[in-house]
CSV table of C-alpha atoms in Angstrom, one decimal:
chain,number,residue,atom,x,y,z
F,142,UNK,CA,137.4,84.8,72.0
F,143,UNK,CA,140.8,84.1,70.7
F,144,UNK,CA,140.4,82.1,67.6
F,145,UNK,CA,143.3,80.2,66.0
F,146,UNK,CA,144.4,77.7,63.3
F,147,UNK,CA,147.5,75.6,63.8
F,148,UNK,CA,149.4,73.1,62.0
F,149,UNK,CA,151.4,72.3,58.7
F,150,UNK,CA,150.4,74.6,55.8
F,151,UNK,CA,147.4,73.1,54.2
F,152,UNK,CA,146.5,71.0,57.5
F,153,UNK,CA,145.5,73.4,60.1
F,154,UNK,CA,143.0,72.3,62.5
F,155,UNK,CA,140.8,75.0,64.7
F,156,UNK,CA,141.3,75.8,68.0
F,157,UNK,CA,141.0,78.6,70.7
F,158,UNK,CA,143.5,80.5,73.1
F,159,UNK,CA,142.3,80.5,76.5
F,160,UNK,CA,142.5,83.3,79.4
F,161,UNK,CA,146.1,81.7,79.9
F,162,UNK,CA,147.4,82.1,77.2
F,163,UNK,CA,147.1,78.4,76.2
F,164,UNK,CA,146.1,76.7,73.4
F,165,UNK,CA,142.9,74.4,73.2
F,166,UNK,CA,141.4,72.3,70.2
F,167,UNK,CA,138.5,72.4,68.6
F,168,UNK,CA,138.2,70.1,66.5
F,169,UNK,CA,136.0,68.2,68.0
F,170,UNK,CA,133.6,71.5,67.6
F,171,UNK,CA,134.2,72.6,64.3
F,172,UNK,CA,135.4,71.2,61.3
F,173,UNK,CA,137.3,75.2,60.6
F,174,UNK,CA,137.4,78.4,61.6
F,175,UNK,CA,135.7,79.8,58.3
F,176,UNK,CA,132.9,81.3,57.1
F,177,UNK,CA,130.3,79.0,58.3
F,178,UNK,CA,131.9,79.7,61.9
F,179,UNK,CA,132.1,83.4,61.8
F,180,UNK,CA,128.2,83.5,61.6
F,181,UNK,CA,126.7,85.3,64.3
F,182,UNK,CA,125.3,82.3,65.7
F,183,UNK,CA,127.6,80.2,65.2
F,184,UNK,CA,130.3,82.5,67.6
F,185,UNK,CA,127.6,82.5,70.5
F,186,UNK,CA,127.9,79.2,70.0
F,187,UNK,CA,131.6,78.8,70.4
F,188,UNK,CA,131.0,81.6,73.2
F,189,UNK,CA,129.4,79.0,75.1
F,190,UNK,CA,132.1,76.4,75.5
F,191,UNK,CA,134.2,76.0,78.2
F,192,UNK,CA,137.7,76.1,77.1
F,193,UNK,CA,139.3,74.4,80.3
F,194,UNK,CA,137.2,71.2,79.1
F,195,UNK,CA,138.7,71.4,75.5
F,196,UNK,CA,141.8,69.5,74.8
F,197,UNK,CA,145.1,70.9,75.2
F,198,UNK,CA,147.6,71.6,72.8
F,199,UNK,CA,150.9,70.3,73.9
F,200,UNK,CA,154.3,72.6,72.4
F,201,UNK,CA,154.3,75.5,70.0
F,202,UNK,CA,152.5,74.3,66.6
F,203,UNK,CA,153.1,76.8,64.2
F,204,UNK,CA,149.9,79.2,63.5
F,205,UNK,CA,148.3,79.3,60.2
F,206,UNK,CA,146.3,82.0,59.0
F,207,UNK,CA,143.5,82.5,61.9
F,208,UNK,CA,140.7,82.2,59.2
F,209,UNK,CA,140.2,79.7,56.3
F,210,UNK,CA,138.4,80.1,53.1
F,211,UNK,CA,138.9,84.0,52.5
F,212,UNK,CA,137.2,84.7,49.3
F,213,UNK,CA,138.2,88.9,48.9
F,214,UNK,CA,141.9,90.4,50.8
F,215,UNK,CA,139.9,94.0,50.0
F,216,UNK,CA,143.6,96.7,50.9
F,217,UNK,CA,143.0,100.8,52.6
F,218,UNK,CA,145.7,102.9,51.1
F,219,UNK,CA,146.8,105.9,52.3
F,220,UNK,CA,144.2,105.7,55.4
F,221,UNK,CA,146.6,107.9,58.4
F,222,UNK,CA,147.0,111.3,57.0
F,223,UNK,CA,150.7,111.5,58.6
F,224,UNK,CA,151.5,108.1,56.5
F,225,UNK,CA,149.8,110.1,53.2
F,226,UNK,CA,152.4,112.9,54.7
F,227,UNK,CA,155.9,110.7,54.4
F,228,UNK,CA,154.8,108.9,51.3
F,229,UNK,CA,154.3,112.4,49.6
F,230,UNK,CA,150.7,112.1,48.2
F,231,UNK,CA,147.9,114.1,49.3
F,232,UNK,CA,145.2,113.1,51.3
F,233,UNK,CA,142.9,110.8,49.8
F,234,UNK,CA,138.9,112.5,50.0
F,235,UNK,CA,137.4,108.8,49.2
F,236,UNK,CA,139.0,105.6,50.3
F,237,UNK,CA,141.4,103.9,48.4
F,238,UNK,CA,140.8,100.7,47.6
F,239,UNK,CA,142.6,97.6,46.0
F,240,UNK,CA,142.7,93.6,46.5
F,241,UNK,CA,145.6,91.6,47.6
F,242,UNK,CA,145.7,88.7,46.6
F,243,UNK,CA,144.5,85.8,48.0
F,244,UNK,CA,147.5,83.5,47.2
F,245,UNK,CA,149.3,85.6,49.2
F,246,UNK,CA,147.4,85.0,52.6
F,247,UNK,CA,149.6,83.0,55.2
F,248,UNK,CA,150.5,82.8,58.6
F,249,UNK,CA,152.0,85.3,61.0
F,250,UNK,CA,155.1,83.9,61.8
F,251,UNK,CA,156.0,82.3,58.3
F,252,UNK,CA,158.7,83.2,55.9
F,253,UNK,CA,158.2,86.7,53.8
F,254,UNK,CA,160.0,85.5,50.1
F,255,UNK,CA,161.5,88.6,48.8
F,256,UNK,CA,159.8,88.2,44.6
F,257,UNK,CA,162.8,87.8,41.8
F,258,UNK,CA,164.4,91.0,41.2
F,259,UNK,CA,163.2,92.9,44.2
F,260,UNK,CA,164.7,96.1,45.3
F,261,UNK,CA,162.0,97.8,47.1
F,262,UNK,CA,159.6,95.4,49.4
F,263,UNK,CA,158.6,97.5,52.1
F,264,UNK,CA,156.6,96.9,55.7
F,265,UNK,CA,153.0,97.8,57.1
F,266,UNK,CA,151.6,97.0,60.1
F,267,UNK,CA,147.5,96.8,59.7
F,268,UNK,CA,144.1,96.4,61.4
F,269,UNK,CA,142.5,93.4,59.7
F,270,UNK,CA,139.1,93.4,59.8
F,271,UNK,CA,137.2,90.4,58.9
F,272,UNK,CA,133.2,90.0,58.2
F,273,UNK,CA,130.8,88.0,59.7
F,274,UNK,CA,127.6,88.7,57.7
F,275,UNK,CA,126.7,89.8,54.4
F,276,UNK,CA,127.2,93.5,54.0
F,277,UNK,CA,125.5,95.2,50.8
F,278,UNK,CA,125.0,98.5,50.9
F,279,UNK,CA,124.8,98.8,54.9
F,280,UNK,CA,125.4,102.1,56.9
F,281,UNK,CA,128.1,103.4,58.6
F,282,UNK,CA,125.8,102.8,61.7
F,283,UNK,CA,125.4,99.5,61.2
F,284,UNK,CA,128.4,98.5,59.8
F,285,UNK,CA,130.3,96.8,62.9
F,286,UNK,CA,126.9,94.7,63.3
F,287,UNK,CA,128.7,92.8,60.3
F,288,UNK,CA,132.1,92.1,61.7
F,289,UNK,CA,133.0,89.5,63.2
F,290,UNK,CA,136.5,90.4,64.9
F,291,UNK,CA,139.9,91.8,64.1
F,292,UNK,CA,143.5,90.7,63.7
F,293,UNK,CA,146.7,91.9,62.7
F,294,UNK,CA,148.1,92.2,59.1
F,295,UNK,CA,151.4,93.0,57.5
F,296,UNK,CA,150.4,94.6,54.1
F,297,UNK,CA,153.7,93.8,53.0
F,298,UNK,CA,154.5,95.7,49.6
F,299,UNK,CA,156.7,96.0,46.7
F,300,UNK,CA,157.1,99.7,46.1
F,301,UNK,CA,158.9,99.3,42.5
F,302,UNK,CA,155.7,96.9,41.4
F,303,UNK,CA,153.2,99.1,43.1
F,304,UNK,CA,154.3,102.9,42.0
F,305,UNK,CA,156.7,102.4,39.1
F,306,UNK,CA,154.9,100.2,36.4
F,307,UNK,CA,151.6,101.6,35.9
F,308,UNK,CA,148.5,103.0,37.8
F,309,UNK,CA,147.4,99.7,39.9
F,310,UNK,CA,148.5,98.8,42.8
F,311,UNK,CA,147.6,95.5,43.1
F,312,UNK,CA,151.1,94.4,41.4
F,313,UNK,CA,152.8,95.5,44.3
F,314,UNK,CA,150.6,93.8,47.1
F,315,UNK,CA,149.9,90.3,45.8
F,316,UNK,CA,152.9,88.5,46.0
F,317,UNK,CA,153.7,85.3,47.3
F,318,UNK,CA,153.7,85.4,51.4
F,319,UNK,CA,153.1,89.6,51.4
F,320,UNK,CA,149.9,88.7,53.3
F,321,UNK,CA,150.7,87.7,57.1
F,322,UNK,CA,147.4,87.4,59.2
F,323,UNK,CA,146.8,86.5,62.4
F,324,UNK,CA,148.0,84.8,64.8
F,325,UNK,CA,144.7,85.2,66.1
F,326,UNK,CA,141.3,86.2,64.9
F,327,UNK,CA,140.2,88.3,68.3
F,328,UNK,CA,136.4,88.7,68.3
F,329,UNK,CA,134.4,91.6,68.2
F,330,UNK,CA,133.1,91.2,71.8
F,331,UNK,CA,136.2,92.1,72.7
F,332,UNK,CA,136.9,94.9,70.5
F,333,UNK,CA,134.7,97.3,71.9
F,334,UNK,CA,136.3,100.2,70.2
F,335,UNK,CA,138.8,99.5,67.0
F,336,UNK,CA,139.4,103.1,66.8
F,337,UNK,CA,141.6,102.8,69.9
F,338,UNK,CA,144.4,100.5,69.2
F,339,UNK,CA,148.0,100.6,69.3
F,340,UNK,CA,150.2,99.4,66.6
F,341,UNK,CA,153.9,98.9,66.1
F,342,UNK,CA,156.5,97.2,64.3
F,343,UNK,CA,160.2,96.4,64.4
F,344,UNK,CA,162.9,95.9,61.7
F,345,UNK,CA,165.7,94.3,63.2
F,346,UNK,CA,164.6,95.0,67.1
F,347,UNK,CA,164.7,99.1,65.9
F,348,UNK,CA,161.3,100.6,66.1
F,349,UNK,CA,160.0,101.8,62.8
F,350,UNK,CA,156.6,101.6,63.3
F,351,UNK,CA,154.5,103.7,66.5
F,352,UNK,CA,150.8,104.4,65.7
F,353,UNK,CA,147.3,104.1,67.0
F,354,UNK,CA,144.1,103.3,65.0
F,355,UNK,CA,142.2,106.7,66.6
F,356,UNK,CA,144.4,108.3,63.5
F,357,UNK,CA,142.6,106.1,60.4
F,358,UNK,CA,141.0,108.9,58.2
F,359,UNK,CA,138.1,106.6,57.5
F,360,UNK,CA,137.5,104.0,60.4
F,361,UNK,CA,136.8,100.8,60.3
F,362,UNK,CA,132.7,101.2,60.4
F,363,UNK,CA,132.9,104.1,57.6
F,364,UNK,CA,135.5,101.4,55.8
F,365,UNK,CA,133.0,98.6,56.1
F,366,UNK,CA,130.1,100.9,54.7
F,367,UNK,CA,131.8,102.4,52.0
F,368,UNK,CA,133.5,99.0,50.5
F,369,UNK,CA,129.9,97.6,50.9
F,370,UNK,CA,128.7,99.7,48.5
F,371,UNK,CA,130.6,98.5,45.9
F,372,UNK,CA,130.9,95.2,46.4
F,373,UNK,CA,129.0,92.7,48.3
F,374,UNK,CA,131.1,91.9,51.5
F,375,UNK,CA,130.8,87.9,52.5
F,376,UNK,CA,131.6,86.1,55.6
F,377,UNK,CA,135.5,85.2,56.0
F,378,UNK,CA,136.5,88.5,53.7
F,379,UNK,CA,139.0,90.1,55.0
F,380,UNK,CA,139.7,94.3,54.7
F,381,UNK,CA,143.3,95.4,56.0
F,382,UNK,CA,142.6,98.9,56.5
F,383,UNK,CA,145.9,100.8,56.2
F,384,UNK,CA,149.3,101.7,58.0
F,385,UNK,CA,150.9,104.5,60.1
F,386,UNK,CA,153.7,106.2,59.4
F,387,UNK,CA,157.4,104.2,59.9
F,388,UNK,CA,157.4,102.2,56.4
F,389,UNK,CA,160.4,102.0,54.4
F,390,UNK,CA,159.9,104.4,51.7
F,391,UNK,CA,159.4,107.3,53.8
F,392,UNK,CA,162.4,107.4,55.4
F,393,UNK,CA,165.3,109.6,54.3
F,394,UNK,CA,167.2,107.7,52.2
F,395,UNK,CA,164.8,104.9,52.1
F,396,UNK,CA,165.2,101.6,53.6
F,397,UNK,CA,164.0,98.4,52.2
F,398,UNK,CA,163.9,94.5,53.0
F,399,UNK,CA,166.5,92.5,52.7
F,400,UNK,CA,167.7,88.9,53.1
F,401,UNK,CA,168.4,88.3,56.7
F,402,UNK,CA,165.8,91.4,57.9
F,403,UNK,CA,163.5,90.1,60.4
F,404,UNK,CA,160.4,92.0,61.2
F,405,UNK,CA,157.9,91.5,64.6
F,406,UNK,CA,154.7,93.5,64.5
F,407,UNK,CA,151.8,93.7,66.8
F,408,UNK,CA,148.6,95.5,68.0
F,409,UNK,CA,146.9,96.2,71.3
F,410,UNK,CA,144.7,92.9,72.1
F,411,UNK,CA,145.5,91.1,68.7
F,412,UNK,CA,149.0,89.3,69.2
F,413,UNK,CA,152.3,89.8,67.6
F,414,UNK,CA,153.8,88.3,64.4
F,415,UNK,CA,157.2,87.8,64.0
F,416,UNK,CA,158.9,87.2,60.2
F,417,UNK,CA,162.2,86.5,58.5
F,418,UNK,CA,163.2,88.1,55.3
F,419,UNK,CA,163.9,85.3,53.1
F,420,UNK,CA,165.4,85.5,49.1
F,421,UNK,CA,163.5,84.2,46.1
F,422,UNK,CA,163.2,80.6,45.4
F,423,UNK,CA,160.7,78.6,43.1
């Protein structure tokens, strides 16, 4: 399934994309698409319906982030060796981890706001992946057993904020709107393999982004397992589990975002997103 949520900010409703590429409500079905409904049974049970009897959705409603309630944005860095390569740092031996933060979760075709005094946001197409089930302390064989599906994400950054003042990254990834997901949440039925995806993105209609997720160091099941361990993974989290090569501070000179830019991103089976650049503003 191809679960969506559309609307006005703050007023999504739930609904699914059929085998046509159209959208259907359901709310009439579920109140959200949110951690109650990413259950295990609670997607057969949406697996059951029949989307041609569900109502149609008439236009092109904007789409909000595909999942409600997302209690951790848990970030990969440095997770394709070739990306490790252009940014100049070695390749990591454990995971890195960091959070993004929540507030700035939003949906895939929305605004990115530059923050005040900005001179180095930056671009990453990423494989979201976003849990199902309680993981604590589960192996890397059963790690996918807790996953519900997988969607896109722009791990949009602030290089100043994230290398330049101080050791944590998490200044540099939390900013209003650097968290486009979606537009859909695809589930893991049919994802049989999230180590073979395509990804790309585009600055301007100029490819700067060409990868595939058969080059993560640590994939997505060794992700889930490892994270687990240190934290207690819940239903609706969200892990965004690193970029390819392409991002703006690898290239020679480097190239950053400006007001005007327009990015469109996508991967294999998991929709596109499509955002303008936009300056600061309160």
């Amino acid at each position: 399934m191809k679960l969506v949520r559309y609307g006005n900010p703050g007023k999504e409703k739930p609904g699914l994309i059929d085998a046509e590429g159209k959208l259907r409500d359901l709310s009439a079905v579920v109140a959200d698409i949110g951690p109650a409904q990413l259950a295990p049974a609670a997607l057969a049970k949406l697996a059951k319906l029949n989307p041609a009897k569900l109502p149609l959705v008439r236009g092109k409603p904007r789409m909000g982030c595909p999942v409600s309630g997302i209690g951790k944005f848990v970030a990969i860095g440095l997770n394709y060796s070739d990306h490790a390569a252009e940014a100049g740092m070695p390749i990591p031996k454990e995971p890195i981890v960091f959070m993004k933060a929540t507030s700035c979760i939003q949906g895939p075709d929305d605004a990115v706001m530059l923050p005040k005094n900005s001179v180095k946001s930056d671009w990453e197409v990423e494989l979201g992946v976003v849990i199902g089930s309680t993981a604590r302390y589960v192996s890397k064989k059963d790690a996918l057993a807790h996953v519900a599906g997988y969607c896109v994400v722009n791990d949009v950054s602030e290089r100043e904020y994230q290398l330049e003042r101080g050791p944590q990254w998490d200044k540099g990834k939390g900013c209003d709107t650097f968290g486009p997901i979606g537009p859909w949440l695809v589930t893991a039925d049919e994802v049989p393999n999230p180590q073979r995806l395509g990804m790309w993105l585009d600055l301007n209609g100029e490819r700067v982004q060409t990868g595939n997720t058969k080059t993560m160091i640590f994939g997505v099941a060794q992700l889930v397992s490892y994270v687990s361990q240190f934290m207690t993974l819940l239903p609706g989290d969200v892990i965004t589990t690193g970029t390819p090569p392409g991002v703006g501070m690898g290239m020679k000179p480097p190239r950053f975002l400006r007001k005007g830019d327009v990015m469109t991103l996508g991967i294999e089976g998991l929709g596109a997103q499509r955002q303008d650049v936009v300056a600061f503003k309160r």
